[in-house]
CSV table of C-alpha atoms and ligand atoms in Angstrom, one decimal:
chain,number,residue,atom,x,y,z
A,289,MET,CA,6.1,120.1,-117.0
A,290,SER,CA,7.3,123.1,-115.2
A,291,ASP,CA,6.7,123.9,-111.5
A,292,THR,CA,6.6,127.6,-110.8
A,293,ARG,CA,5.9,127.3,-107.1
A,294,PRO,CA,8.6,128.8,-105.0
A,295,ILE,CA,11.4,127.0,-103.1
A,296,GLY,CA,10.8,127.8,-99.4
A,297,VAL,CA,13.9,128.8,-97.5
A,298,PHE,CA,14.0,129.6,-93.8
A,299,ASP,CA,16.5,130.8,-91.3
A,300,SER,CA,16.7,132.2,-87.8
A,301,GLY,CA,17.1,135.7,-89.3
A,302,ILE,CA,19.1,137.4,-92.0
A,303,GLY,CA,22.0,135.0,-92.4
A,304,GLY,CA,20.1,132.6,-94.6
A,305,LEU,CA,20.3,135.1,-97.4
A,306,THR,CA,23.8,133.8,-98.1
A,307,VAL,CA,22.1,130.5,-98.9
A,308,VAL,CA,19.5,132.3,-101.1
A,309,ARG,CA,22.4,134.0,-102.9
A,310,ALA,CA,24.0,130.6,-103.6
A,311,LEU,CA,20.6,129.3,-104.8
A,312,THR,CA,20.0,132.2,-107.2
A,313,ILE,CA,23.5,131.6,-108.7
A,314,ARG,CA,22.9,127.8,-109.1
A,315,LEU,CA,19.2,128.1,-110.0
A,316,PRO,CA,18.7,131.5,-111.5
A,317,HIS,CA,15.0,131.1,-112.6
A,318,GLU,CA,13.5,129.6,-109.4
A,319,ASN,CA,11.1,131.6,-107.4
A,320,ILE,CA,12.0,131.8,-103.7
A,321,ALA,CA,9.9,132.4,-100.6
A,322,TYR,CA,12.2,133.2,-97.6
A,323,PHE,CA,11.2,133.4,-94.0
A,324,GLY,CA,13.7,134.9,-91.4
A,325,ASP,CA,12.6,134.7,-87.8
A,326,THR,CA,14.1,138.0,-86.9
A,327,ALA,CA,12.0,138.4,-83.8
A,328,ARG,CA,13.6,135.4,-82.1
A,329,VAL,CA,17.1,135.4,-83.6
A,330,PRO,CA,19.7,134.1,-82.5
A,331,TYR,CA,19.0,130.4,-82.4
A,332,GLY,CA,22.6,129.5,-82.0
A,333,SER,CA,22.7,130.1,-78.3
A,334,LYS,CA,19.3,128.5,-77.6
A,335,SER,CA,18.6,124.9,-76.3
A,336,PRO,CA,17.7,122.2,-78.9
A,337,GLN,CA,14.2,122.0,-77.6
A,338,VAL,CA,13.4,125.6,-78.2
A,339,VAL,CA,15.0,125.5,-81.6
A,340,ARG,CA,12.9,122.5,-82.5
A,341,ASP,CA,9.7,124.3,-81.5
A,342,TYR,CA,10.7,127.4,-83.6
A,343,ALA,CA,11.6,125.2,-86.5
A,344,ALA,CA,8.1,123.7,-86.5
A,345,GLN,CA,6.6,127.1,-86.6
A,346,ASP,CA,8.9,128.4,-89.3
A,347,THR,CA,8.0,125.4,-91.4
A,348,ASP,CA,4.3,126.2,-91.1
A,349,VAL,CA,5.0,129.8,-92.2
A,350,LEU,CA,6.5,128.5,-95.5
A,351,LEU,CA,3.9,125.8,-96.1
A,352,LYS,CA,1.3,128.6,-96.2
A,353,HIS,CA,3.1,130.0,-99.2
A,354,ASP,CA,2.6,126.7,-101.2
A,355,VAL,CA,6.3,126.0,-101.4
A,356,LYS,CA,7.5,123.0,-103.5
A,357,MET,CA,10.3,122.1,-101.2
A,358,ILE,CA,12.0,123.5,-98.1
A,359,VAL,CA,15.6,124.5,-97.6
A,360,ILE,CA,16.7,124.9,-94.0
A,361,ALA,CA,19.3,127.6,-94.5
A,362,CYS,CA,20.1,127.8,-90.7
A,363,ASN,CA,22.9,125.4,-89.6
A,364,THR,CA,21.6,125.4,-86.1
A,365,VAL,CA,18.1,124.2,-87.2
A,366,SER,CA,19.6,121.7,-89.7
A,367,ALA,CA,21.8,120.3,-86.8
A,368,VAL,CA,19.1,119.9,-84.2
A,369,ALA,CA,15.7,119.9,-86.0
A,370,LEU,CA,16.0,118.4,-89.5
A,371,ASP,CA,13.6,115.5,-88.4
A,372,VAL,CA,11.0,118.0,-87.1
A,373,VAL,CA,10.9,119.8,-90.4
A,374,GLN,CA,10.9,116.6,-92.4
A,375,LYS,CA,8.0,115.2,-90.4
A,376,ARG,CA,5.9,118.3,-90.7
A,377,ALA,CA,6.5,119.2,-94.4
A,378,ARG,CA,4.7,117.4,-97.1
A,379,VAL,CA,7.4,118.4,-99.6
A,380,PRO,CA,11.1,117.4,-99.9
A,381,VAL,CA,13.4,119.0,-97.3
A,382,VAL,CA,17.2,119.8,-97.6
A,383,GLY,CA,19.3,121.0,-94.7
A,384,VAL,CA,22.8,122.4,-94.9
A,385,ILE,CA,24.7,119.8,-92.8
A,386,ILE,CA,24.8,116.8,-95.1
A,387,PRO,CA,25.8,118.8,-98.3
A,388,GLY,CA,28.5,120.6,-96.3
A,389,ALA,CA,29.8,117.4,-94.8
A,390,GLU,CA,29.9,115.7,-98.3
A,391,THR,CA,31.8,118.5,-99.8
A,392,ALA,CA,34.3,118.5,-96.9
A,393,VAL,CA,35.0,114.8,-97.1
A,394,ARG,CA,35.6,115.2,-100.9
A,395,ALA,CA,37.9,118.1,-100.4
A,396,SER,CA,40.1,116.9,-97.5
A,397,LYS,CA,43.3,115.2,-98.8
A,398,LYS,CA,44.8,114.8,-95.3
A,399,LYS,CA,41.4,113.7,-93.8
A,400,ARG,CA,41.6,116.4,-91.2
A,401,VAL,CA,38.6,118.6,-91.2
A,402,GLY,CA,37.8,121.6,-89.0
A,403,VAL,CA,34.2,122.7,-88.3
A,404,ILE,CA,33.1,126.0,-87.0
A,405,GLY,CA,29.6,127.1,-86.1
A,406,THR,CA,27.3,128.4,-83.4
A,407,ALA,CA,27.4,126.9,-79.9
A,408,SER,CA,24.3,124.8,-80.5
A,409,THR,CA,25.6,123.5,-83.9
A,410,ILE,CA,28.9,122.5,-82.4
A,411,ALA,CA,27.4,121.0,-79.3
A,412,SER,CA,25.1,118.8,-81.5
A,413,ASN,CA,28.1,117.2,-83.2
A,414,ALA,CA,25.9,117.1,-86.3
A,415,TYR,CA,28.7,117.9,-88.8
A,416,ALA,CA,31.2,115.5,-87.1
A,417,ASN,CA,28.7,112.7,-87.1
A,418,ALA,CA,27.7,113.3,-90.7
A,419,ILE,CA,31.4,113.3,-91.8
A,420,ARG,CA,32.1,110.1,-89.8
A,421,GLN,CA,29.3,108.4,-91.5
A,422,LEU,CA,30.6,109.3,-94.9
A,423,ASP,CA,34.2,108.4,-94.2
A,424,SER,CA,35.2,107.0,-90.8
A,425,ALA,CA,38.9,107.8,-91.5
A,426,VAL,CA,38.3,111.5,-91.5
A,427,GLN,CA,39.1,113.2,-88.2
A,428,THR,CA,37.1,116.3,-87.3
A,429,PHE,CA,38.1,119.2,-85.0
A,430,SER,CA,35.2,121.5,-84.0
A,431,ARG,CA,35.0,124.9,-82.5
A,432,ALA,CA,32.1,127.2,-81.6
A,433,CYS,CA,32.7,130.9,-82.7
A,434,PRO,CA,29.8,132.7,-81.1
A,435,LEU,CA,31.2,136.2,-81.6
A,436,PHE,CA,31.3,135.9,-85.4
A,437,VAL,CA,27.5,136.3,-85.9
A,438,PRO,CA,27.3,139.8,-84.2
A,439,LEU,CA,30.5,140.9,-85.8
A,440,VAL,CA,29.2,140.1,-89.3
A,441,GLU,CA,25.8,141.7,-88.6
A,442,GLU,CA,27.7,144.8,-87.4
A,443,GLY,CA,29.4,144.9,-90.8
A,444,TRP,CA,32.9,144.3,-89.3
A,445,THR,CA,33.9,141.7,-91.8
A,446,GLU,CA,37.3,143.3,-92.5
A,447,HIS,CA,37.8,145.0,-89.1
A,448,ALA,CA,41.1,144.5,-87.2
A,449,ALA,CA,39.1,143.4,-84.1
A,450,THR,CA,37.5,140.5,-86.1
A,451,GLY,CA,41.0,139.4,-87.2
A,452,ILE,CA,42.1,139.2,-83.6
A,453,ILE,CA,39.0,137.2,-82.5
A,454,ALA,CA,39.3,134.9,-85.6
A,455,LYS,CA,43.0,134.1,-84.7
A,456,GLU,CA,41.9,133.3,-81.1
A,457,TYR,CA,39.1,131.0,-82.3
A,458,LEU,CA,41.0,129.3,-85.1
A,459,PHE,CA,44.4,128.8,-83.5
A,460,PRO,CA,43.5,125.4,-82.0
A,461,LEU,CA,42.3,124.2,-85.5
A,462,MET,CA,45.6,125.4,-87.0
A,463,GLN,CA,47.5,123.4,-84.5
A,464,GLU,CA,45.5,120.3,-85.6
A,465,LYS,CA,46.8,120.8,-89.1
A,466,ILE,CA,43.4,120.7,-90.8
A,467,ASP,CA,43.4,121.1,-94.6
A,468,THR,CA,39.6,121.8,-94.9
A,469,LEU,CA,37.3,124.0,-92.8
A,470,VAL,CA,33.5,123.8,-92.9
A,471,LEU,CA,31.9,127.2,-92.5
A,472,GLY,CA,29.0,125.8,-90.5
A,473,CYS,CA,27.0,129.0,-90.0
A,474,THR,CA,25.0,131.2,-92.4
A,475,HIS,CA,27.1,134.2,-91.5
A,476,TYR,CA,30.6,132.8,-92.0
A,477,PRO,CA,30.9,133.1,-95.8
A,478,LEU,CA,31.1,136.8,-95.2
A,479,LEU,CA,34.3,136.2,-93.2
A,480,LYS,CA,36.1,134.2,-95.9
A,481,ASN,CA,38.8,136.9,-96.3
A,482,VAL,CA,39.6,137.1,-92.5
A,483,ILE,CA,39.6,133.3,-92.2
A,484,ASN,CA,41.8,132.8,-95.2
A,485,SER,CA,44.3,135.3,-93.9
A,486,VAL,CA,44.4,133.6,-90.5
A,487,PHE,CA,45.3,130.3,-92.3
A,488,HIS,CA,47.5,132.0,-94.9
A,489,ASN,CA,45.2,130.6,-97.6
A,490,SER,CA,46.4,127.1,-96.7
A,491,VAL,CA,43.0,125.6,-95.9
A,492,MET,CA,40.0,124.8,-98.2
A,493,LEU,CA,36.9,126.7,-97.0
A,494,VAL,CA,33.6,124.8,-97.5
A,495,ASP,CA,30.7,127.1,-97.9
A,496,SER,CA,27.8,124.9,-96.8
A,497,GLY,CA,25.3,127.2,-98.6
A,498,GLU,CA,27.0,126.6,-102.0
A,499,ALA,CA,27.0,122.8,-101.3
A,500,THR,CA,23.3,123.0,-100.4
A,501,ALA,CA,22.4,124.8,-103.6
A,502,ALA,CA,23.9,121.9,-105.6
A,503,ALA,CA,21.9,119.4,-103.5
A,504,VAL,CA,18.7,121.5,-104.1
A,505,ALA,CA,19.3,121.3,-107.8
A,506,ARG,CA,19.5,117.5,-107.6
A,507,VAL,CA,16.3,117.2,-105.5
A,508,LEU,CA,14.4,119.4,-108.0
A,509,GLU,CA,15.5,117.3,-110.8
A,510,GLU,CA,14.8,114.0,-109.1
A,511,HIS,CA,11.2,115.1,-108.1
A,512,LYS,CA,10.6,116.8,-111.4
A,513,LEU,CA,10.0,120.1,-109.6
A,514,ARG,CA,12.2,122.4,-111.9
A,515,ASN,CA,10.7,125.7,-113.0
A,516,LYS,CA,11.5,125.7,-116.7
A,517,SER,CA,10.6,129.4,-117.1
A,518,THR,CA,13.4,131.8,-118.1
A,519,LEU,CA,11.8,134.8,-116.6
A,520,LYS,CA,13.3,136.8,-113.8
A,521,PRO,CA,12.4,135.0,-110.6
A,522,ASN,CA,10.3,136.4,-107.8
A,523,ILE,CA,12.3,136.5,-104.5
A,524,GLN,CA,9.9,137.3,-101.7
A,525,CYS,CA,10.9,137.7,-98.0
A,526,TRP,CA,8.9,137.5,-94.9
A,527,VAL,CA,10.2,138.3,-91.4
A,528,SER,CA,8.8,138.0,-87.9
A,529,ASP,CA,10.0,141.4,-86.6
A,530,VAL,CA,9.6,144.8,-88.4
A,531,PRO,CA,11.3,144.5,-91.9
A,532,GLN,CA,13.5,147.7,-91.7
A,533,LYS,CA,16.7,146.3,-90.4
A,534,PHE,CA,16.4,143.1,-92.5
A,535,THR,CA,16.1,145.2,-95.6
A,536,GLU,CA,19.1,147.4,-94.6
A,537,VAL,CA,21.5,144.6,-93.6
A,538,GLY,CA,20.1,141.9,-95.9
A,539,GLU,CA,21.6,143.3,-99.1
A,540,ARG,CA,25.1,142.6,-97.8
A,541,PHE,CA,24.2,138.9,-97.2
A,542,PHE,CA,22.3,138.6,-100.5
A,543,GLY,CA,24.8,140.5,-102.6
A,544,GLN,CA,22.1,142.4,-104.5
A,545,LYS,CA,19.0,144.5,-103.9
A,546,LEU,CA,16.2,142.8,-102.0
A,547,GLY,CA,12.7,143.1,-103.2
A,548,ARG,CA,9.7,143.7,-100.9
A,549,VAL,CA,10.1,142.4,-97.4
A,550,GLN,CA,6.9,141.9,-95.4
A,551,ARG,CA,6.0,141.0,-91.9
A,552,ALA,CA,4.8,137.4,-91.8
A,553,ALA,CA,1.1,136.8,-90.8
A,554,GLY,CA,0.8,135.7,-87.2
A,555,PHE,CA,3.9,137.8,-86.2
A,556,THR,CA,2.3,141.2,-86.6
A,557,ALA,CA,2.3,143.2,-83.4
B,462,LIG,N1,21.6,131.1,-88.8
B,462,LIG,C1,22.3,130.6,-87.7
B,462,LIG,C2,23.2,129.4,-88.1
B,462,LIG,O1,23.5,129.2,-89.3
B,462,LIG,C3,23.2,131.7,-87.1
B,462,LIG,C4,22.5,132.8,-86.4
B,462,LIG,C5,21.8,132.4,-85.1
B,462,LIG,O2,22.5,132.0,-84.1
B,462,LIG,O3,20.6,132.3,-85.2
B,462,LIG,O4,23.5,128.6,-87.3
């Protein structure tokens, strides 16, 4: 049996393409239906209630495309609205928090883990709670880094200004002598170089997108949902605002050319 239905992936906007990139590396033959809520991004500065309402609507967009499972690429949604998506979807759901937390717990020898993310993700304590449940001896040190998202979208991933801001944000975590840092936001994998240079390469960076891709592979196997085809997959993207900026900026996040990007039904002006 082979299930050719797409894996549904959604995010507040463009950043979730880093998770799609990790998925296409781990599962190169799976079709993907991606929804980016570009009209309402960012989610990271919004209240949990608003993010929960958006998450329900985003789930409905994907369900219309007959997805076989849903991946919540957005850390903010995974932190505050995993239960909303799970309740609504009739298919398996994977968020990024638990896979990221599991990888961090495995990686940290000193049991001192830093977590960075949007203001909402950090305020929710979702990573810290997940890590504590996995191993109560691990100490977590969290820090919101709200300026990182606009810097990455501006393409300033190697800019000197980003280095200065990164030092400012990460200094308190350095002082706590962490040995592992969870990149708890879709955009942060693009800042790996800057973050590594702040820590002089002394800290293990956990890319929650990569950890999630491995978790998705396990879920597909368990539920017998694998697409056994060896054909080139169909990666389709829908957005809630006009597609132009998504297409231009998206390729940096995805790491390759994007196919057709369309405006999602119900979001057309
Ligand atoms: N996708 C969001 C996250 O991973 C970052 C962008 C936003 O604030 O919406 O938390």
